[in-house]
Coordinates of C-alpha atoms in Angstrom, one line a residue:
X1 CA 15.3 -10.5 -3.9
X2 CA 18.0 -8.7 -5.3
X3 CA 21.3 -9.1 -5.4
X4 CA 24.1 -7.3 -6.5
X5 CA 26.9 -8.7 -9.1
X6 CA 29.6 -7.0 -8.5
X7 CA 33.4 -6.5 -10.3
X8 CA 36.4 -6.5 -8.6
X9 CA 39.7 -4.3 -9.6
X10 CA 38.0 -0.9 -10.0
X11 CA 39.8 2.1 -8.7
X12 CA 37.0 5.3 -7.8
X13 CA 37.6 8.5 -8.4
X14 CA 35.6 11.4 -8.5
X15 CA 32.3 13.3 -6.5
X16 CA 30.0 12.0 -4.4
X17 CA 27.0 13.2 -2.7
X18 CA 25.8 11.9 0.9
X19 CA 22.3 11.6 1.3
X20 CA 20.4 13.0 4.4
X21 CA 20.3 11.5 7.4
X22 CA 18.4 8.3 7.9
X23 CA 18.7 8.1 11.5
X24 CA 17.2 11.8 11.7
X25 CA 14.5 11.0 9.7
X26 CA 12.9 8.7 10.9
X27 CA 12.8 10.3 14.4
X28 CA 11.7 13.9 12.6
X29 CA 9.2 11.7 10.9
X30 CA 7.8 10.1 14.2
X31 CA 8.0 13.8 15.3
X32 CA 5.3 15.0 12.8
X33 CA 2.9 13.0 14.9
X34 CA 2.9 14.7 18.2
X35 CA 1.7 18.1 15.5
X36 CA -2.2 18.1 14.2
X37 CA -0.9 20.4 11.5
X38 CA 1.4 20.5 7.8
X39 CA 5.2 20.2 8.2
X40 CA 7.6 19.9 5.8
X41 CA 11.2 17.8 6.0
X42 CA 13.8 18.0 3.5
X43 CA 16.7 15.9 1.9
X44 CA 15.2 12.9 3.1
X45 CA 16.8 10.2 1.6
X46 CA 15.2 7.6 -1.3
X47 CA 14.9 4.2 1.5
X48 CA 12.9 1.4 2.0
X49 CA 13.1 2.4 6.2
X50 CA 11.4 5.8 5.3
X51 CA 9.1 3.8 3.5
X52 CA 7.8 2.0 5.6
X53 CA 8.4 4.5 8.4
X54 CA 5.6 6.6 5.6
X55 CA 3.9 3.6 5.8
X56 CA 3.0 3.8 9.4
X57 CA 2.5 7.5 9.6
X58 CA -0.7 6.6 6.5
X59 CA -1.8 4.3 8.7
X60 CA -2.2 6.1 11.7
X61 CA -4.1 9.0 9.7
X62 CA -1.4 10.4 8.1
X63 CA -1.5 12.7 5.3
X64 CA 1.4 12.7 3.7
X65 CA 3.3 13.2 -0.3
X66 CA 6.6 12.3 -0.9
X67 CA 8.4 14.0 -3.8
X68 CA 11.7 13.4 -4.7
X69 CA 13.8 14.6 -1.1
X70 CA 11.1 16.4 -0.1
X71 CA 7.6 15.2 2.8
X72 CA 5.4 17.2 3.2
X73 CA 3.1 15.5 6.3
X74 CA -0.1 16.2 7.5
X75 CA -1.4 14.7 11.3
X76 CA -4.2 16.3 10.9
X77 CA -6.1 12.8 10.3
X78 CA -4.3 10.8 13.2
X79 CA -6.9 9.0 15.4
X80 CA -5.8 6.0 15.3
X81 CA -3.5 4.7 17.7
X82 CA -3.2 0.6 17.8
X83 CA -0.6 0.2 15.0
X84 CA 0.2 -2.1 12.8
X85 CA 2.4 -5.3 13.8
X86 CA 3.1 -6.1 9.7
X87 CA 4.5 -3.1 10.1
X88 CA 6.3 -2.5 13.1
X89 CA 8.2 -5.7 12.6
X90 CA 9.4 -4.4 9.8
X91 CA 11.2 -1.7 11.5
X92 CA 13.7 -1.1 14.4
X93 CA 12.5 2.5 14.8
X94 CA 8.7 2.1 14.6
X95 CA 9.2 1.6 17.9
X96 CA 9.6 5.9 17.6
X97 CA 5.7 6.5 17.4
X98 CA 5.4 5.6 20.6
X99 CA 6.3 8.8 22.7
X100 CA 4.6 11.2 20.0
X101 CA 1.6 9.3 20.6
X102 CA 1.6 8.6 24.1
X103 CA 1.8 12.6 24.3
X104 CA 0.0 13.2 22.1
X105 CA -3.1 10.7 22.6
X106 CA -2.6 9.4 26.3
X107 CA -2.9 6.4 24.7
X108 CA -0.8 4.0 22.2
X109 CA -0.5 0.1 21.6
X110 CA 2.1 -1.3 19.3
X111 CA 3.9 -5.4 19.1
X112 CA 8.0 -5.2 19.7
X113 CA 9.8 -3.7 16.6
X114 CA 11.5 -5.9 14.4
X115 CA 14.9 -4.8 11.7
X116 CA 18.4 -6.7 11.5
X117 CA 19.3 -9.2 14.4
X118 CA 22.6 -7.2 15.0
X119 CA 21.9 -8.4 18.8
X120 CA 19.7 -7.5 21.9
X121 CA 17.9 -3.6 21.9
X122 CA 15.0 -3.9 24.4
X123 CA 11.6 -1.5 25.0
X124 CA 13.6 -2.0 28.5
X125 CA 14.6 1.7 29.2
X126 CA 12.0 3.8 27.3
X127 CA 9.2 1.4 29.1
X128 CA 10.6 2.5 32.5
X129 CA 11.2 6.1 31.4
X130 CA 7.7 6.1 31.0
X131 CA 6.5 5.3 33.8
X132 CA 8.5 8.1 36.2
X133 CA 5.8 10.0 33.5
X134 CA 3.0 8.3 34.6
X135 CA 2.5 6.0 32.1
X136 CA 1.2 2.7 32.7
X137 CA 2.5 -0.1 31.0
X138 CA 0.7 -3.5 30.6
X139 CA 2.9 -6.0 28.2
X140 CA 0.6 -8.7 27.1
X141 CA 1.2 -11.2 24.2
X142 CA 4.2 -10.0 22.2
X143 CA 1.5 -5.8 22.9
X144 CA 2.9 -2.9 24.6
X145 CA 0.3 -0.9 26.3
X146 CA 1.0 2.7 27.0
X147 CA -1.8 4.4 29.0
X148 CA -2.2 7.1 31.4
X149 CA -4.7 10.2 32.9
X150 CA -1.8 13.3 33.0
X151 CA 1.7 12.8 31.9
X152 CA 3.2 14.7 33.9
X153 CA 7.6 15.8 34.1
X154 CA 10.1 13.8 35.2
X155 CA 13.8 13.4 36.6
X156 CA 14.7 9.9 34.1
X157 CA 18.5 8.3 34.6
X158 CA 18.7 5.6 31.5
X159 CA 21.4 2.9 33.4
X160 CA 22.3 3.2 29.7
X161 CA 22.9 6.2 26.0
X162 CA 20.5 4.3 23.9
X163 CA 19.6 6.3 21.0
X164 CA 16.0 4.8 21.2
X165 CA 14.8 5.3 24.9
X166 CA 16.1 9.0 24.7
X167 CA 14.7 10.2 21.5
X168 CA 10.9 8.2 22.8
X169 CA 11.6 9.8 25.4
X170 CA 12.4 13.7 24.1
X171 CA 9.0 13.3 22.0
X172 CA 6.7 12.1 25.1
X173 CA 8.0 14.5 27.3
X174 CA 7.3 17.8 25.2
X175 CA 3.7 18.4 25.8
X176 CA 4.2 16.6 29.3
X177 CA 3.0 19.6 32.2
X178 CA 6.3 20.5 34.1
X179 CA 9.8 20.2 33.1
X180 CA 11.7 17.0 32.4
X181 CA 15.2 15.7 32.2
X182 CA 16.7 13.2 31.0
X183 CA 20.7 12.1 32.8
X184 CA 23.0 10.1 31.1
X185 CA 21.8 10.7 27.7
X186 CA 23.1 9.9 25.0
X187 CA 24.7 12.5 22.3
X188 CA 24.5 11.4 19.1
X189 CA 24.6 14.0 15.7
X190 CA 21.3 12.3 15.0
X191 CA 19.3 13.2 19.0
X192 CA 20.8 17.3 17.8
X193 CA 18.9 17.3 14.9
X194 CA 15.2 15.9 16.9
X195 CA 15.6 19.0 19.4
X196 CA 16.4 21.3 16.2
X197 CA 13.7 19.9 14.7
X198 CA 10.9 19.6 18.0
X199 CA 12.0 23.4 18.7
X200 CA 10.7 24.2 15.1
X201 CA 7.6 23.8 16.1
X202 CA 7.6 24.9 19.5
X203 CA 8.4 22.6 21.6
X204 CA 11.6 23.5 24.6
X205 CA 14.0 21.7 24.4
X206 CA 17.7 21.8 25.1
X207 CA 20.6 20.2 26.0
X208 CA 21.0 17.3 23.0
X209 CA 24.3 16.3 22.5
X210 CA 25.5 16.7 25.9
X211 CA 24.7 14.0 28.6
X212 CA 21.9 16.1 30.5
X213 CA 18.2 17.0 28.1
X214 CA 15.4 18.4 29.5
X215 CA 12.2 18.9 27.9
X216 CA 10.0 22.2 29.5
X217 CA 6.5 20.7 28.5
X218 CA 4.3 23.1 26.0
X219 CA 1.0 23.8 25.8
X220 CA 0.6 22.7 21.5
X221 CA 2.6 22.7 18.3
X222 CA 2.6 23.6 15.5
X223 CA 3.8 23.7 11.6
X224 CA 7.3 23.4 10.7
X225 CA 9.8 23.5 7.8
X226 CA 12.9 21.8 8.3
X227 CA 16.3 20.2 6.8
X228 CA 17.5 16.9 7.7
X229 CA 21.4 16.8 8.0
X230 CA 23.9 15.1 5.2
X231 CA 23.7 10.5 6.9
X232 CA 27.6 10.2 8.8
X233 CA 27.7 6.5 8.0
X234 CA 26.5 6.6 4.1
X235 CA 29.1 9.6 3.6
X236 CA 32.3 7.6 6.3
X237 CA 31.1 4.0 4.6
X238 CA 31.8 5.9 1.2
X239 CA 35.2 7.3 2.6
X240 CA 36.0 4.0 3.1
X241 CA 35.2 2.6 -0.6
X242 CA 38.0 5.3 -1.5
X243 CA 40.7 4.2 0.4
X244 CA 39.7 0.0 -0.4
X245 CA 40.8 0.6 -4.2
X246 CA 43.1 2.9 -4.0
X247 CA 40.8 5.8 -5.2
X248 CA 40.7 9.5 -5.4
X249 CA 37.2 10.8 -4.1
X250 CA 35.3 13.8 -2.8
X251 CA 32.4 13.4 -0.5
X252 CA 30.6 16.5 -0.8
X253 CA 27.2 16.9 2.5
X254 CA 28.6 16.2 4.8
X255 CA 29.4 17.7 8.5
X256 CA 33.3 16.4 8.7
X257 CA 32.5 17.3 12.8
X258 CA 30.4 13.7 12.9
X259 CA 33.0 11.6 11.1
X260 CA 36.1 13.0 13.4
X261 CA 36.5 9.6 14.7
X262 CA 36.0 7.5 11.2
X263 CA 38.4 10.4 9.6
X264 CA 41.3 9.6 12.8
X265 CA 41.3 6.1 12.6
X266 CA 41.2 6.5 8.7
X267 CA 44.8 8.7 9.4
X268 CA 45.9 6.4 11.4
X269 CA 45.7 3.6 8.5
X270 CA 47.2 5.7 6.3
X271 CA 44.5 7.0 4.4
X272 CA 44.6 10.8 3.2
X273 CA 42.1 12.8 4.4
X274 CA 42.0 16.2 3.6
X275 CA 38.7 18.9 5.6
X276 CA 37.4 21.3 3.9
X277 CA 33.8 22.8 4.7
X278 CA 31.0 20.6 4.1
X279 CA 33.6 18.2 1.6
X280 CA 35.8 15.8 2.7
X281 CA 38.6 14.3 0.0
X282 CA 40.3 11.2 0.8
X283 CA 42.9 9.6 -1.5
X284 CA 45.1 5.8 -1.0
X285 CA 47.4 4.9 -3.0
X286 CA 49.4 1.8 -0.6
X287 CA 48.0 -0.3 1.4
X288 CA 46.7 0.5 4.5
X289 CA 47.9 -0.3 8.0
X290 CA 47.1 -2.6 11.0
X291 CA 44.7 -0.7 13.7
X292 CA 43.2 -1.1 16.1
X293 CA 39.4 -0.4 16.8
X294 CA 36.6 -0.1 20.0
X295 CA 33.4 1.0 19.4
X296 CA 31.7 3.1 21.6
X297 CA 28.3 5.1 22.5
X298 CA 28.7 8.4 20.3
X299 CA 31.4 10.9 20.1
X300 CA 33.0 7.0 20.2
X301 CA 33.8 5.6 17.3
X302 CA 30.2 4.6 15.4
X303 CA 29.6 1.1 15.9
X304 CA 27.8 1.4 12.2
X305 CA 31.1 1.6 10.8
X306 CA 32.8 -1.3 12.7
X307 CA 32.6 -3.7 9.9
X308 CA 32.6 -1.1 7.2
X309 CA 36.6 -0.7 8.6
X310 CA 37.4 -4.6 9.4
X311 CA 36.5 -5.0 5.9
X312 CA 39.4 -2.2 4.8
X313 CA 41.7 -3.6 7.5
X314 CA 41.6 -7.9 5.8
X315 CA 44.2 -6.3 2.8
X316 CA 46.2 -3.7 6.0
X317 CA 50.0 -5.0 6.8
X318 CA 49.6 -6.6 10.3
X319 CA 47.5 -7.6 12.9
X320 CA 44.7 -4.6 13.9
X321 CA 41.7 -6.2 16.4
X322 CA 38.4 -4.8 16.6
X323 CA 36.5 -4.9 20.1
X324 CA 32.4 -4.5 19.4
X325 CA 31.5 -3.2 23.0
X326 CA 27.7 -2.3 21.4
X327 CA 25.7 -5.3 19.7
X328 CA 26.6 -8.7 20.3
X329 CA 25.5 -10.0 17.6
X330 CA 27.8 -7.3 15.3
X331 CA 30.4 -10.0 13.4
X332 CA 27.3 -11.4 11.3
X333 CA 30.2 -11.2 8.1
X334 CA 32.7 -12.3 9.6
X335 CA 32.6 -15.6 7.4
X336 CA 31.2 -14.6 4.1
X337 CA 34.7 -12.6 4.8
X338 CA 36.3 -15.3 5.9
X339 CA 34.2 -16.6 2.3
X340 CA 36.5 -14.2 0.1
X341 CA 40.1 -15.1 2.1
X342 CA 40.2 -12.9 4.6
X343 CA 41.9 -14.4 7.9
X344 CA 39.2 -13.5 10.5
X345 CA 39.4 -15.2 14.0
X346 CA 36.6 -14.4 16.4
X347 CA 36.2 -15.1 20.5
X348 CA 33.5 -13.3 22.6
X349 CA 33.5 -9.6 21.6
X350 CA 36.4 -9.2 20.1
X351 CA 37.6 -10.1 16.7
X352 CA 41.5 -10.9 15.5
X353 CA 42.3 -9.6 12.1
X354 CA 45.3 -10.8 10.2
X355 CA 46.2 -8.9 6.4
X356 CA 46.4 -10.9 4.2
X357 CA 47.8 -9.9 0.2
X358 CA 44.0 -10.1 -1.5
X359 CA 40.6 -11.5 -1.6
X360 CA 38.3 -12.7 -4.6
X361 CA 34.8 -12.2 -4.9
X362 CA 32.8 -15.1 -5.0
X363 CA 28.9 -15.5 -3.6
X364 CA 28.1 -13.2 -0.2
X365 CA 25.0 -13.1 1.3
X366 CA 24.4 -9.6 2.8
X367 CA 22.9 -10.4 6.5
X368 CA 22.5 -6.7 8.1
X369 CA 22.6 -3.4 7.2
X370 CA 26.5 -2.1 7.3
X371 CA 27.3 -5.7 6.9
X372 CA 26.3 -5.6 3.6
X373 CA 28.2 -2.4 2.8
X374 CA 30.7 -4.6 3.7
X375 CA 31.0 -6.7 1.5
X376 CA 30.0 -4.1 -1.3
X377 CA 33.5 -3.4 -0.4
X378 CA 35.1 -5.9 0.5
X379 CA 33.9 -7.3 -3.6
X380 CA 35.3 -3.2 -4.9
X381 CA 38.5 -4.3 -3.8
X382 CA 38.5 -7.8 -4.8
X383 CA 40.4 -9.8 -7.2
X384 CA 37.2 -11.0 -9.8
X385 CA 33.5 -10.5 -10.5
X386 CA 30.9 -11.6 -6.6
X387 CA 27.1 -12.2 -6.0
X388 CA 26.3 -10.0 -2.7
X389 CA 22.5 -11.6 -2.0
X390 CA 20.1 -10.1 0.0
X391 CA 20.6 -6.2 -0.9
X392 CA 17.5 -4.8 0.6
X393 CA 19.4 -4.8 3.3
X394 CA 21.7 -2.4 2.2
X395 CA 18.4 -0.7 0.9
X396 CA 17.3 0.1 4.0
X397 CA 20.2 2.6 4.6
X398 CA 21.2 3.7 1.5
X399 CA 19.6 5.2 -1.4
X400 CA 20.7 3.3 -4.3
X401 CA 24.0 2.4 -3.6
X402 CA 25.2 0.9 -7.0
X403 CA 24.2 4.0 -8.5
X404 CA 26.7 6.3 -5.9
X405 CA 30.0 4.0 -7.3
X406 CA 29.4 3.3 -10.8
X407 CA 28.8 7.0 -11.5
X408 CA 32.8 7.4 -9.9
X409 CA 33.6 4.7 -12.2
X410 CA 32.8 1.3 -10.0
X411 CA 30.9 -1.5 -11.6
X412 CA 28.2 -3.1 -10.1
X413 CA 25.7 -4.7 -11.4
X414 CA 21.6 -5.0 -9.6
X415 CA 19.6 -8.3 -10.5
X416 CA 16.4 -9.9 -10.0
X417 CA 17.7 -13.1 -8.5

């Protein structure tokens, strides 16, 4: 187990570069299983979740080399479709191999995936969509067995715009016979990135970024060389870091359009945000104003930025109201922020945050990825030292976060507890 020792009170100032998107990289890596050949993925972030997906591909028979941020995947040796339970339980996104395996091999056996415990993320939408495409589904002893003689295109309506289900069904449909239409699809930028990668391999996918995606099945795919988009949640976290420390930070390798909801809310809170090309400058020299936030599917305010904004609003002038509509257990960071002196009350899906004059460092613990990020931000703004346990969660989604912040003025030390 590792922990951060964070000394608060230091202002962030300088330039910080955003890594490639974790939530784009993982489905793209899974999509490589559709190919009997080689592909190259650039901009791959060095994260624990990416390492787990790499191990999963190797377990299935792929050859994977990874140097700096470039990953080469050769799937010609893939032939085993019973996926390791141990690997599945280490990461939620491991369920994304189901669609590609069923599409290419007509069979897959996986256990239910693990990951951060921030709320229910059931597989029913994934399975319902695959059944519509002619896949037989059996659930037994914690395993999902998916099997079909022929995958056929179909009209699929998602009861909610699930990102994972949209991605899995897109990949399943790529090699299916005929046309597949996915309605009420999720619209996240990472889904557009997956579509672009699939099309680079010779797939025929249209409509990603809208609520209707159309896939025309093809007979086979070829290799591709592709660069993933920047991580919008990492970029948003850095923006809040600049604001909460009353800093002045230039954030590079950004697609500003992906950050519109975060930019708008920060400006509403009184933060200076300047956008230019692929850069965003964030500066703050006063207390933020209280604002209200409601998490929504993209293009609404992202649930993955709710904990970080809450950390900022603990120091705002006035009372803020946060409504979490995506995950029911996404307030686990509240108790830890309270330990630091925050005034937050939670009732159901709503959190009321009354701004305080300052917060104090103490011993806190990350309960999930974004909660951990929020506690790092709060600790940097605290009046003294903070010990943050369970930083392994943070490593799942941020590439050596302490190095990036230390380079622009933070005081964070990683130690083995």
